[in-house]
Tab-separated table of N, CA and C in Angstrom:
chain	number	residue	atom	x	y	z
B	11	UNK	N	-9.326	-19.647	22.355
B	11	UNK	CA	-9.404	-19.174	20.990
B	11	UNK	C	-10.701	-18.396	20.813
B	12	UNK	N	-10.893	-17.346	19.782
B	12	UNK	CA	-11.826	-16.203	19.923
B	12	UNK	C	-12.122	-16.741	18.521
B	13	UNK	N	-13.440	-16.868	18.365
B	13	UNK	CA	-14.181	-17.193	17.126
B	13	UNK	C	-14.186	-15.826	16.548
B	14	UNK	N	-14.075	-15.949	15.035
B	14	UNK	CA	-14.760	-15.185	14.022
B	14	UNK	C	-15.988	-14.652	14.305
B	15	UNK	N	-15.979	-13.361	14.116
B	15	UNK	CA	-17.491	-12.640	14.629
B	15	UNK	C	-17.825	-12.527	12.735
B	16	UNK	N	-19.424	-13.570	12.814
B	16	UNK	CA	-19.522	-13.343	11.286
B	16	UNK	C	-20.034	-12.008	10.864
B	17	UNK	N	-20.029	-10.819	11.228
B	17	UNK	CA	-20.522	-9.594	11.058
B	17	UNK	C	-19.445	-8.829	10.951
B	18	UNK	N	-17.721	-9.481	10.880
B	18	UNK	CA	-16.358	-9.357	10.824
B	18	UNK	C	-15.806	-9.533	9.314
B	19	UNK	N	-16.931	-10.374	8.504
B	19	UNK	CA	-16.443	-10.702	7.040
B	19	UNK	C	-16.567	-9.762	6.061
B	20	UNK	N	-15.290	-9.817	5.279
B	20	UNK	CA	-15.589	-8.488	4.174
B	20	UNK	C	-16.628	-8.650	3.104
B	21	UNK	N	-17.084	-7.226	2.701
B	21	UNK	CA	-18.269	-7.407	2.070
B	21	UNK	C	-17.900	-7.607	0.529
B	22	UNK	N	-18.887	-7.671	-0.416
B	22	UNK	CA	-18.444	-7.955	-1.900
B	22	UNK	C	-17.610	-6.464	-2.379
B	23	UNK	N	-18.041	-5.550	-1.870
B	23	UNK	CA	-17.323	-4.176	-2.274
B	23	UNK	C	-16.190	-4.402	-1.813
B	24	UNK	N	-15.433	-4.904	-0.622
B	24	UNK	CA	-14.659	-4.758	-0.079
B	24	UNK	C	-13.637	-5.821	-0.807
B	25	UNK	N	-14.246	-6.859	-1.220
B	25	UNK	CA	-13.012	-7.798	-1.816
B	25	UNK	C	-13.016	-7.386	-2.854
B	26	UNK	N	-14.118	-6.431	-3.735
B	26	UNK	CA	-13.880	-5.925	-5.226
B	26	UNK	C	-12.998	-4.972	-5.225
B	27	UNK	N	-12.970	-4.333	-4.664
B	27	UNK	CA	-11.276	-3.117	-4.284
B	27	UNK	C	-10.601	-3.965	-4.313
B	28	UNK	N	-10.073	-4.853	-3.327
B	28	UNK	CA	-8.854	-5.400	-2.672
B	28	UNK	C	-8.811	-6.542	-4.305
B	29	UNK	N	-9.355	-7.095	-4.752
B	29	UNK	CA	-9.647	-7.400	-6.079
B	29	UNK	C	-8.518	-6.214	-7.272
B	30	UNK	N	-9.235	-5.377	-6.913
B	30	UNK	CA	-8.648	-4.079	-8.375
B	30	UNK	C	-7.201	-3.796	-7.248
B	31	UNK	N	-7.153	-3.721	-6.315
B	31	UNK	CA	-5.393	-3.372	-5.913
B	31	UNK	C	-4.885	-4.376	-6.042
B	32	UNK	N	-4.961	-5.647	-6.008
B	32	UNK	CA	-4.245	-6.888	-6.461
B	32	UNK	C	-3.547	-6.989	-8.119
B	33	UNK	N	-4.811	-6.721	-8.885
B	33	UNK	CA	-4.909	-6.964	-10.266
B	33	UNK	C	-3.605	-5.327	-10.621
B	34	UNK	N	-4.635	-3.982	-10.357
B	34	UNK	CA	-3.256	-2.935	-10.793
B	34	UNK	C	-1.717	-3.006	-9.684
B	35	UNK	N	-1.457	-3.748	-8.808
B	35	UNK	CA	-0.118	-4.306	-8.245
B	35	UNK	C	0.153	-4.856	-9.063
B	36	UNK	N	-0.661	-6.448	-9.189
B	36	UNK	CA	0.259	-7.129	-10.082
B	36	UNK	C	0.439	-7.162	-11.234
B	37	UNK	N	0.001	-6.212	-12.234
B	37	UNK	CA	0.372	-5.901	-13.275
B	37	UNK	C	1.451	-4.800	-13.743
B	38	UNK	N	2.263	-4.546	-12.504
B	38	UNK	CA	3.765	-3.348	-12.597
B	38	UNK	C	4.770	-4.924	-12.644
B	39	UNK	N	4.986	-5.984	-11.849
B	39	UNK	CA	5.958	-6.479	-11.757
B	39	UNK	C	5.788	-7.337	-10.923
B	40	UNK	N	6.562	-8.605	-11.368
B	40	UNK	CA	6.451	-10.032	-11.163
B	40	UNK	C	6.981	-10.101	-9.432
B	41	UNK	N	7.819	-9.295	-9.183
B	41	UNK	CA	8.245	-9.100	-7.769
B	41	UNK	C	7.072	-8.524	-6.794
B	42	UNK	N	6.349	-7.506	-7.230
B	42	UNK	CA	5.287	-7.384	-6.450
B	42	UNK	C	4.039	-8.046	-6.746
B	43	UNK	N	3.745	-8.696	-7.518
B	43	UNK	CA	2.857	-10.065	-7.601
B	43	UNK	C	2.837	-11.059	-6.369
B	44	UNK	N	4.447	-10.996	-6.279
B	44	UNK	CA	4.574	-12.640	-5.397
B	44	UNK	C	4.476	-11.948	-4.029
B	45	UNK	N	4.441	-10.586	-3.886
B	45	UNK	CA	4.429	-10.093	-2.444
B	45	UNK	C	2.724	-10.291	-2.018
B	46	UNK	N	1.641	-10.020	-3.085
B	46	UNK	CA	0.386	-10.501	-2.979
B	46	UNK	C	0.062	-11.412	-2.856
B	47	UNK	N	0.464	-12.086	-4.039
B	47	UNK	CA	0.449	-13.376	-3.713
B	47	UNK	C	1.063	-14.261	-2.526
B	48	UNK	N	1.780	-13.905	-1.888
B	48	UNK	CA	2.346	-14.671	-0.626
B	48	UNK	C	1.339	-14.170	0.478
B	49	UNK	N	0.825	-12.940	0.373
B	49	UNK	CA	-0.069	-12.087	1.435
B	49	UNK	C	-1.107	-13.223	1.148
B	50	UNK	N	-1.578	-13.427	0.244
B	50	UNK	CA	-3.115	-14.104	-0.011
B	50	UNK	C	-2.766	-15.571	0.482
B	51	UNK	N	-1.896	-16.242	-0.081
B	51	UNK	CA	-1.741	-17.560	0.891
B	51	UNK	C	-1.683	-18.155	1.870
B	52	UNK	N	-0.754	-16.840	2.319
B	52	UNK	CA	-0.725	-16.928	4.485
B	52	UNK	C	-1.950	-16.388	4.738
B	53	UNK	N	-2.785	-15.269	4.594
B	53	UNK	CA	-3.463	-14.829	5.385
B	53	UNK	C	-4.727	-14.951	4.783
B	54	UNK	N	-4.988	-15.169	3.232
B	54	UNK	CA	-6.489	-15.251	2.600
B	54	UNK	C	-6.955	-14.063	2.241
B	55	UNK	N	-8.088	-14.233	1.896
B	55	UNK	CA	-8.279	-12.434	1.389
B	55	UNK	C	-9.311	-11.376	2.278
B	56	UNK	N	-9.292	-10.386	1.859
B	56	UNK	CA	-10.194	-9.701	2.705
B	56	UNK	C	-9.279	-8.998	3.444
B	57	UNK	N	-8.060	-8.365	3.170
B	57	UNK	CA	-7.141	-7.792	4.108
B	57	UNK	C	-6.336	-7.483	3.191
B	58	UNK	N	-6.991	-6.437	2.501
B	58	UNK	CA	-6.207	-5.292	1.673
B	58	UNK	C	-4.919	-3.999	2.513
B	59	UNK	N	-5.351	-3.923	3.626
B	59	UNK	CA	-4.344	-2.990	4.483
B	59	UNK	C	-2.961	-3.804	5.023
B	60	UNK	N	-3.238	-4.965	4.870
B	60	UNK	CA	-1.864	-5.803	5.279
B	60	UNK	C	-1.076	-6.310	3.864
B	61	UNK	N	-1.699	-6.772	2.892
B	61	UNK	CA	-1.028	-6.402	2.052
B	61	UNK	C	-0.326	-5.508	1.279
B	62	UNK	N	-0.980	-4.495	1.200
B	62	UNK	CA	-0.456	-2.598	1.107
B	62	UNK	C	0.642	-2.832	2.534
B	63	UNK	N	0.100	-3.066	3.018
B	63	UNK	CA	1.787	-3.085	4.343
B	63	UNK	C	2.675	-3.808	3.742
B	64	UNK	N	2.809	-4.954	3.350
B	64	UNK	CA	3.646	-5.590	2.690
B	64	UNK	C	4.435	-4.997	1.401
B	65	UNK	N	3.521	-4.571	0.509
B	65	UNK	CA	3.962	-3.807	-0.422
B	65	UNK	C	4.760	-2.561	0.049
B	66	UNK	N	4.345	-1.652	1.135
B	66	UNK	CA	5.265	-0.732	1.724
B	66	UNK	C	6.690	-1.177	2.020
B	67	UNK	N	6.627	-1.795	2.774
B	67	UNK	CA	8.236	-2.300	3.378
B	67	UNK	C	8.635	-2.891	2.450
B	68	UNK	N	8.427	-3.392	1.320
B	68	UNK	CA	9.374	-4.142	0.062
B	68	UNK	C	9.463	-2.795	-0.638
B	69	UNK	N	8.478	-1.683	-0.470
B	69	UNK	CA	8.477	-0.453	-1.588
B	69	UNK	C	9.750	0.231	-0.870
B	70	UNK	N	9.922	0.338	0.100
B	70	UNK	CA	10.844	0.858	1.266
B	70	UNK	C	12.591	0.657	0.963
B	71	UNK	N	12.381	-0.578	0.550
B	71	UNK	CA	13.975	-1.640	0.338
B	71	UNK	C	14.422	-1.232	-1.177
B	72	UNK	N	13.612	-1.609	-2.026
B	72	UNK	CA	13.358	-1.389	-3.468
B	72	UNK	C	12.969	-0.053	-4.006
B	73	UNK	N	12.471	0.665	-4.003
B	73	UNK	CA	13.032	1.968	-4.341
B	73	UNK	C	14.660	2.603	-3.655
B	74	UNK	N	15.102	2.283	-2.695
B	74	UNK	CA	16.535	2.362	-2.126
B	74	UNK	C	17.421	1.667	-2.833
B	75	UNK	N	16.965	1.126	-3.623
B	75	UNK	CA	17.901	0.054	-3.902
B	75	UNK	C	18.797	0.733	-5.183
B	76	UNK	N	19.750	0.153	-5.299
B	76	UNK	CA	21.206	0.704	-6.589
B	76	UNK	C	21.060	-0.387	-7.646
B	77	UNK	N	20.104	-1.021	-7.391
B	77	UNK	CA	19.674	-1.908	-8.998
B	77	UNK	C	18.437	-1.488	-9.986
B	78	UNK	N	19.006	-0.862	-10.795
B	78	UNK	CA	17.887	-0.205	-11.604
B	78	UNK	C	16.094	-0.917	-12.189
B	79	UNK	N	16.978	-2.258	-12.319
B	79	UNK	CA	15.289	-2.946	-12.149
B	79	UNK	C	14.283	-2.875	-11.113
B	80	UNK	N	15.228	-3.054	-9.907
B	80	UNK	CA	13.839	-2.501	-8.421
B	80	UNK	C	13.395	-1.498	-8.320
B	81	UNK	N	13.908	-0.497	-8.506
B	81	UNK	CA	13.345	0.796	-8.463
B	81	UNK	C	12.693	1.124	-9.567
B	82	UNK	N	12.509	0.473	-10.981
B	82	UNK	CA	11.721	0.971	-11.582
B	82	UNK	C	10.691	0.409	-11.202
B	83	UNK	N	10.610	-1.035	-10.756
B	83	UNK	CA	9.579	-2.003	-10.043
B	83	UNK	C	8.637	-1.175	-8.763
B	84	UNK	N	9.281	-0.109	-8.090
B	84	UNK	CA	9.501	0.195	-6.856
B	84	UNK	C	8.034	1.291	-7.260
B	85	UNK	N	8.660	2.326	-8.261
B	85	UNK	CA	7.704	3.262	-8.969
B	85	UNK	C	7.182	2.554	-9.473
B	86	UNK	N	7.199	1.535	-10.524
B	86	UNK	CA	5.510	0.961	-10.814
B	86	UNK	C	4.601	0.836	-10.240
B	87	UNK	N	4.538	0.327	-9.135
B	87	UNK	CA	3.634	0.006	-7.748
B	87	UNK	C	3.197	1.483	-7.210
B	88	UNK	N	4.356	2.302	-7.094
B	88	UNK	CA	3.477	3.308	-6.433
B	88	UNK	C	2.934	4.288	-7.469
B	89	UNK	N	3.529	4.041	-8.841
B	89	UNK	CA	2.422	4.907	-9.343
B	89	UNK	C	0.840	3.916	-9.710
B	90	UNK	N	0.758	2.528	-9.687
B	90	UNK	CA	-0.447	1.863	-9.774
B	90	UNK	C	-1.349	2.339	-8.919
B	91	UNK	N	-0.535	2.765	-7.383
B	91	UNK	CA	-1.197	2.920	-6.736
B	91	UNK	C	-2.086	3.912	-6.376
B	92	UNK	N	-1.078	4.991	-6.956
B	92	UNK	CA	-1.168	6.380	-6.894
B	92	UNK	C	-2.861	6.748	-7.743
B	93	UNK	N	-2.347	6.221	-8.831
B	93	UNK	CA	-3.398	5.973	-9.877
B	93	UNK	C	-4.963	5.558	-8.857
B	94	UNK	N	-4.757	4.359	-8.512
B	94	UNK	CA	-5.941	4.077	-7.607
B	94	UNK	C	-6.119	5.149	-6.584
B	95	UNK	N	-5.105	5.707	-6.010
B	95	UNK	CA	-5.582	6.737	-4.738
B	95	UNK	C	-6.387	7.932	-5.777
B	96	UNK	N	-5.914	8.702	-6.868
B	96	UNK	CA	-6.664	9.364	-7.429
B	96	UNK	C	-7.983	9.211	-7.484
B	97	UNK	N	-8.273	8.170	-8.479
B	97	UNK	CA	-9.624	7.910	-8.652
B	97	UNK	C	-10.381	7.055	-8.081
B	98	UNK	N	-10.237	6.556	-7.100
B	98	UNK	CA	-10.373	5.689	-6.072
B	98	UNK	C	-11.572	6.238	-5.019
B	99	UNK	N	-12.628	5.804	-4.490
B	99	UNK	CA	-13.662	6.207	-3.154
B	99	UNK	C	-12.831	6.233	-2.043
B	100	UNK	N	-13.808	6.833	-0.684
B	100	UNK	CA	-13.026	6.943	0.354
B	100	UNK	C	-12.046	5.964	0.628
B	101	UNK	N	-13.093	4.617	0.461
B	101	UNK	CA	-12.680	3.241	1.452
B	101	UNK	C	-10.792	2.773	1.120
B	102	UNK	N	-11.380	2.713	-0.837
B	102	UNK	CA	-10.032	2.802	-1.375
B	102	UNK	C	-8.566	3.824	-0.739
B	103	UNK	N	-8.746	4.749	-1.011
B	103	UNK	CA	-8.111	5.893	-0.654
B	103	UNK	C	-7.392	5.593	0.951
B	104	UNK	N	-8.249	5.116	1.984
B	104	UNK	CA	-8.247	4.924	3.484
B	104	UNK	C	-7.015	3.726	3.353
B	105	UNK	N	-7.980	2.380	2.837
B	105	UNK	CA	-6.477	1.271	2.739
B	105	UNK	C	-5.360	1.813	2.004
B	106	UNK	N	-4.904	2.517	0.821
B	106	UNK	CA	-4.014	2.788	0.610
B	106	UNK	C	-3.105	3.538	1.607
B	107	UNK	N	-3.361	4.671	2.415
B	107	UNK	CA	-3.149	5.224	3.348
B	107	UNK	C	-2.853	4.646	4.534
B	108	UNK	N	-3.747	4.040	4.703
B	108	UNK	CA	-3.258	3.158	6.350
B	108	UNK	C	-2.341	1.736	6.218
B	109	UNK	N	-2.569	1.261	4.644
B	109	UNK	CA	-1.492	-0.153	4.473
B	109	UNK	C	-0.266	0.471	4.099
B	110	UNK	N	-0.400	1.275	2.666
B	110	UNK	CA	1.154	1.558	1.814
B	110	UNK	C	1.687	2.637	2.333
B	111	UNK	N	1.421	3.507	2.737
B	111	UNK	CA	2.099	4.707	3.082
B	111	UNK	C	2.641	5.240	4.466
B	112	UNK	N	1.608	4.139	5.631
B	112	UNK	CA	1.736	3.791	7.142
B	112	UNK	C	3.213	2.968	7.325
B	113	UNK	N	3.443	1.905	5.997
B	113	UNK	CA	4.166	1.473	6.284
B	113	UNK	C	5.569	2.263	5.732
B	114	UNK	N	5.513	3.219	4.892
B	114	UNK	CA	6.581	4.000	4.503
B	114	UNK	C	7.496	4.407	5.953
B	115	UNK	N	9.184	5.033	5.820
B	115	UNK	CA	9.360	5.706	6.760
B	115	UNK	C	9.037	6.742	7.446
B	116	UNK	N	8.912	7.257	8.364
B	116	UNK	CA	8.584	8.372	9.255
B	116	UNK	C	9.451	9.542	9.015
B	117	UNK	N	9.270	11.091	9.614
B	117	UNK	CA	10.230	12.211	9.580
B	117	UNK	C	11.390	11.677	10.025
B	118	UNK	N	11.088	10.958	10.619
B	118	UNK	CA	12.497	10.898	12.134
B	118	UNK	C	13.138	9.377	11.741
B	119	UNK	N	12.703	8.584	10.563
B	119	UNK	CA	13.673	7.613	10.584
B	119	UNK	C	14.357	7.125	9.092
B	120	UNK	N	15.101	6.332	9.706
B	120	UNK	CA	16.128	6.253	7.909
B	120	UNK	C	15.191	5.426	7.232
B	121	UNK	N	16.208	6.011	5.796
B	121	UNK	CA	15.603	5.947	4.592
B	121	UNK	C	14.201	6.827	4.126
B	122	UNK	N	13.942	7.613	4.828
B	122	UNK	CA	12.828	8.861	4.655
B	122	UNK	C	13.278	9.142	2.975
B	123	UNK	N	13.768	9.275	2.334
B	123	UNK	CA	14.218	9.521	1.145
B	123	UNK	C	13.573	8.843	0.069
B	124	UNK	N	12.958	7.880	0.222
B	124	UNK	CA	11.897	6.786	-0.567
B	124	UNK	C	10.820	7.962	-0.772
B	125	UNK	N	10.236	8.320	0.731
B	125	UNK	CA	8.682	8.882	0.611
B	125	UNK	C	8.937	10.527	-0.880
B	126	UNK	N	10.130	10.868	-1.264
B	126	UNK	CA	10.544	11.985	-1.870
B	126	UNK	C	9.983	11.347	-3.572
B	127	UNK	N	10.548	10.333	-3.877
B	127	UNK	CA	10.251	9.629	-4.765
B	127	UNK	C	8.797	8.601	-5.332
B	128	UNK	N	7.622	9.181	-4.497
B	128	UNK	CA	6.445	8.919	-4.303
B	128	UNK	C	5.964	9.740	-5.366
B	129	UNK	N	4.902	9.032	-6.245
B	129	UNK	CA	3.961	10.095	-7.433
B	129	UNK	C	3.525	11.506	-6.336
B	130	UNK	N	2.963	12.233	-6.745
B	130	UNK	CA	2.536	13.779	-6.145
B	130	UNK	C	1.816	13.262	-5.063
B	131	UNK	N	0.630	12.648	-5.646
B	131	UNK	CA	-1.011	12.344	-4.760
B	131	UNK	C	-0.276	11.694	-3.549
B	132	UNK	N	0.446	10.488	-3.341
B	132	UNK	CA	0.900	9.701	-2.865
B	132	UNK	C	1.685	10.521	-1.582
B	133	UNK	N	2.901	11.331	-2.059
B	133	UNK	CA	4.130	11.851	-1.185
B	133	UNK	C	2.722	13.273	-0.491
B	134	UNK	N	2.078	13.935	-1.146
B	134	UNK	CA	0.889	14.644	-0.322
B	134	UNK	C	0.300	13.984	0.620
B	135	UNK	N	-0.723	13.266	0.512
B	135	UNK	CA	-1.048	12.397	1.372
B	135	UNK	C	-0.534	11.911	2.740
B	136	UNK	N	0.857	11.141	2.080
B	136	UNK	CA	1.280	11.413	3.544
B	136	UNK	C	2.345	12.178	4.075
B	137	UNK	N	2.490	13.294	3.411
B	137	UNK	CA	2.941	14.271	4.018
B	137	UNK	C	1.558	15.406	5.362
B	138	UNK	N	0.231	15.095	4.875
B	138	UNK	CA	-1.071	15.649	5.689
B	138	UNK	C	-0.974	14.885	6.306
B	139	UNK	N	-0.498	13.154	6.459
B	139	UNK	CA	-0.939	12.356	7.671
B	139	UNK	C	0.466	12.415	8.395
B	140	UNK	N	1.350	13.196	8.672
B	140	UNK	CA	2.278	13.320	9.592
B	140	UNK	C	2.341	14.423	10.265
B	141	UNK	N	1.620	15.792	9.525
B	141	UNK	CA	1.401	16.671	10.250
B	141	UNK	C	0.001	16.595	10.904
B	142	UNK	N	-0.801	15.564	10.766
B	142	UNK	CA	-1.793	15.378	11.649
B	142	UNK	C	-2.113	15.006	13.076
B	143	UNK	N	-2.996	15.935	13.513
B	143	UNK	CA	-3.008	15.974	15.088
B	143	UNK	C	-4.495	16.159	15.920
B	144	UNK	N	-4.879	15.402	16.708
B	144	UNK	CA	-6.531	15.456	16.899
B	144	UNK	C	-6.585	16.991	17.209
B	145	UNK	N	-7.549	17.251	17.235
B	145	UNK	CA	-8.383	18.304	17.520
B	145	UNK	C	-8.299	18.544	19.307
C-alpha cells in the first residue's frame, strides 16, 4: 500500500471551488445532488474532476433521455456549469474541462448529439479540445 504524499492534499482554494461546483450543481436538481453527494461519500472531497466525471456520464444518459424532467435536469447542470466555466479562474475552468466535458461523448462515438445541446461556452470548449493536437 502507497501512503498519501501529504504535499498531495487539496488546498483551501481548491476545496473552495469544488465547494462552489457542488453548491451551483446542487442547486439545478435533486438528481444531480445525489450524484455529488454519492461522489463525496465514496471518495471524500478534494476531487472535483471525478465528480464533474460523474456528472458527465449521468449528463450523457439524461439529456438523451425522452422524459422531459431529465433533460431539463440535464441543462440545468450544464448551464450551472457553463455559468461557472464563464466566470470561473483557470483552475476552475481546467476541472470543468477535464471532469464534465472529458467525460461527454467523442466525434466518433454514440450519442455525440448531447455535446450539440451544451450552453455556447461549454459545446466551444470542447469542441477546441478535440481538435487539439501537441505541437
Amino acid at each position: 500500500m502507497i501512503d498519501d504524499d501529504a504535499e498531495d492534499q487539496p488546498t483551501e482554494f481548491e476545496l473552495a471551488q469544488e465547494s462552489r461546483i457542488d453548491a451551483a450543481l446542487g442547486a439545478t436538481s435533486d438528481a444531480v445532488r445525489r450524484i455529488v453527494e454519492d461522489c463525496h461519500n465514496d471518495l471524500g472531497y478534494g476531487i472535483p474532476t471525478i465528480v464533474l466525471g460523474d456528472v458527465g456520464r449521468w449528463y450523457r444518459q439524461a439529456a438523451a433521455s425522452t422524459e422531459p424532467d431529465e433533460v431539463r435536469d440535464a441543462q440545468g447542470a450544464a448551464q450551472a456549469l457553463s455559468d461557472l466555466y464563464e466566470t470561473g479562474e483557470d483552475f476552475l475552468q481546467t476541472v470543468i474541462a477535464t471532469g464534465f466535458l472529458e467525460a461527454l461523448p467523442q466525434p466518433h462515438e454514440e450519442g455525440r448529439q448531447v455535446v450539440d445541446l451544451l450552453p455556447n461556452a461549454l459545446r466551444e470548449q470542447q469542441r477546441r479540445m478535440g481538435n487539439w493536437s501537441p505541437d
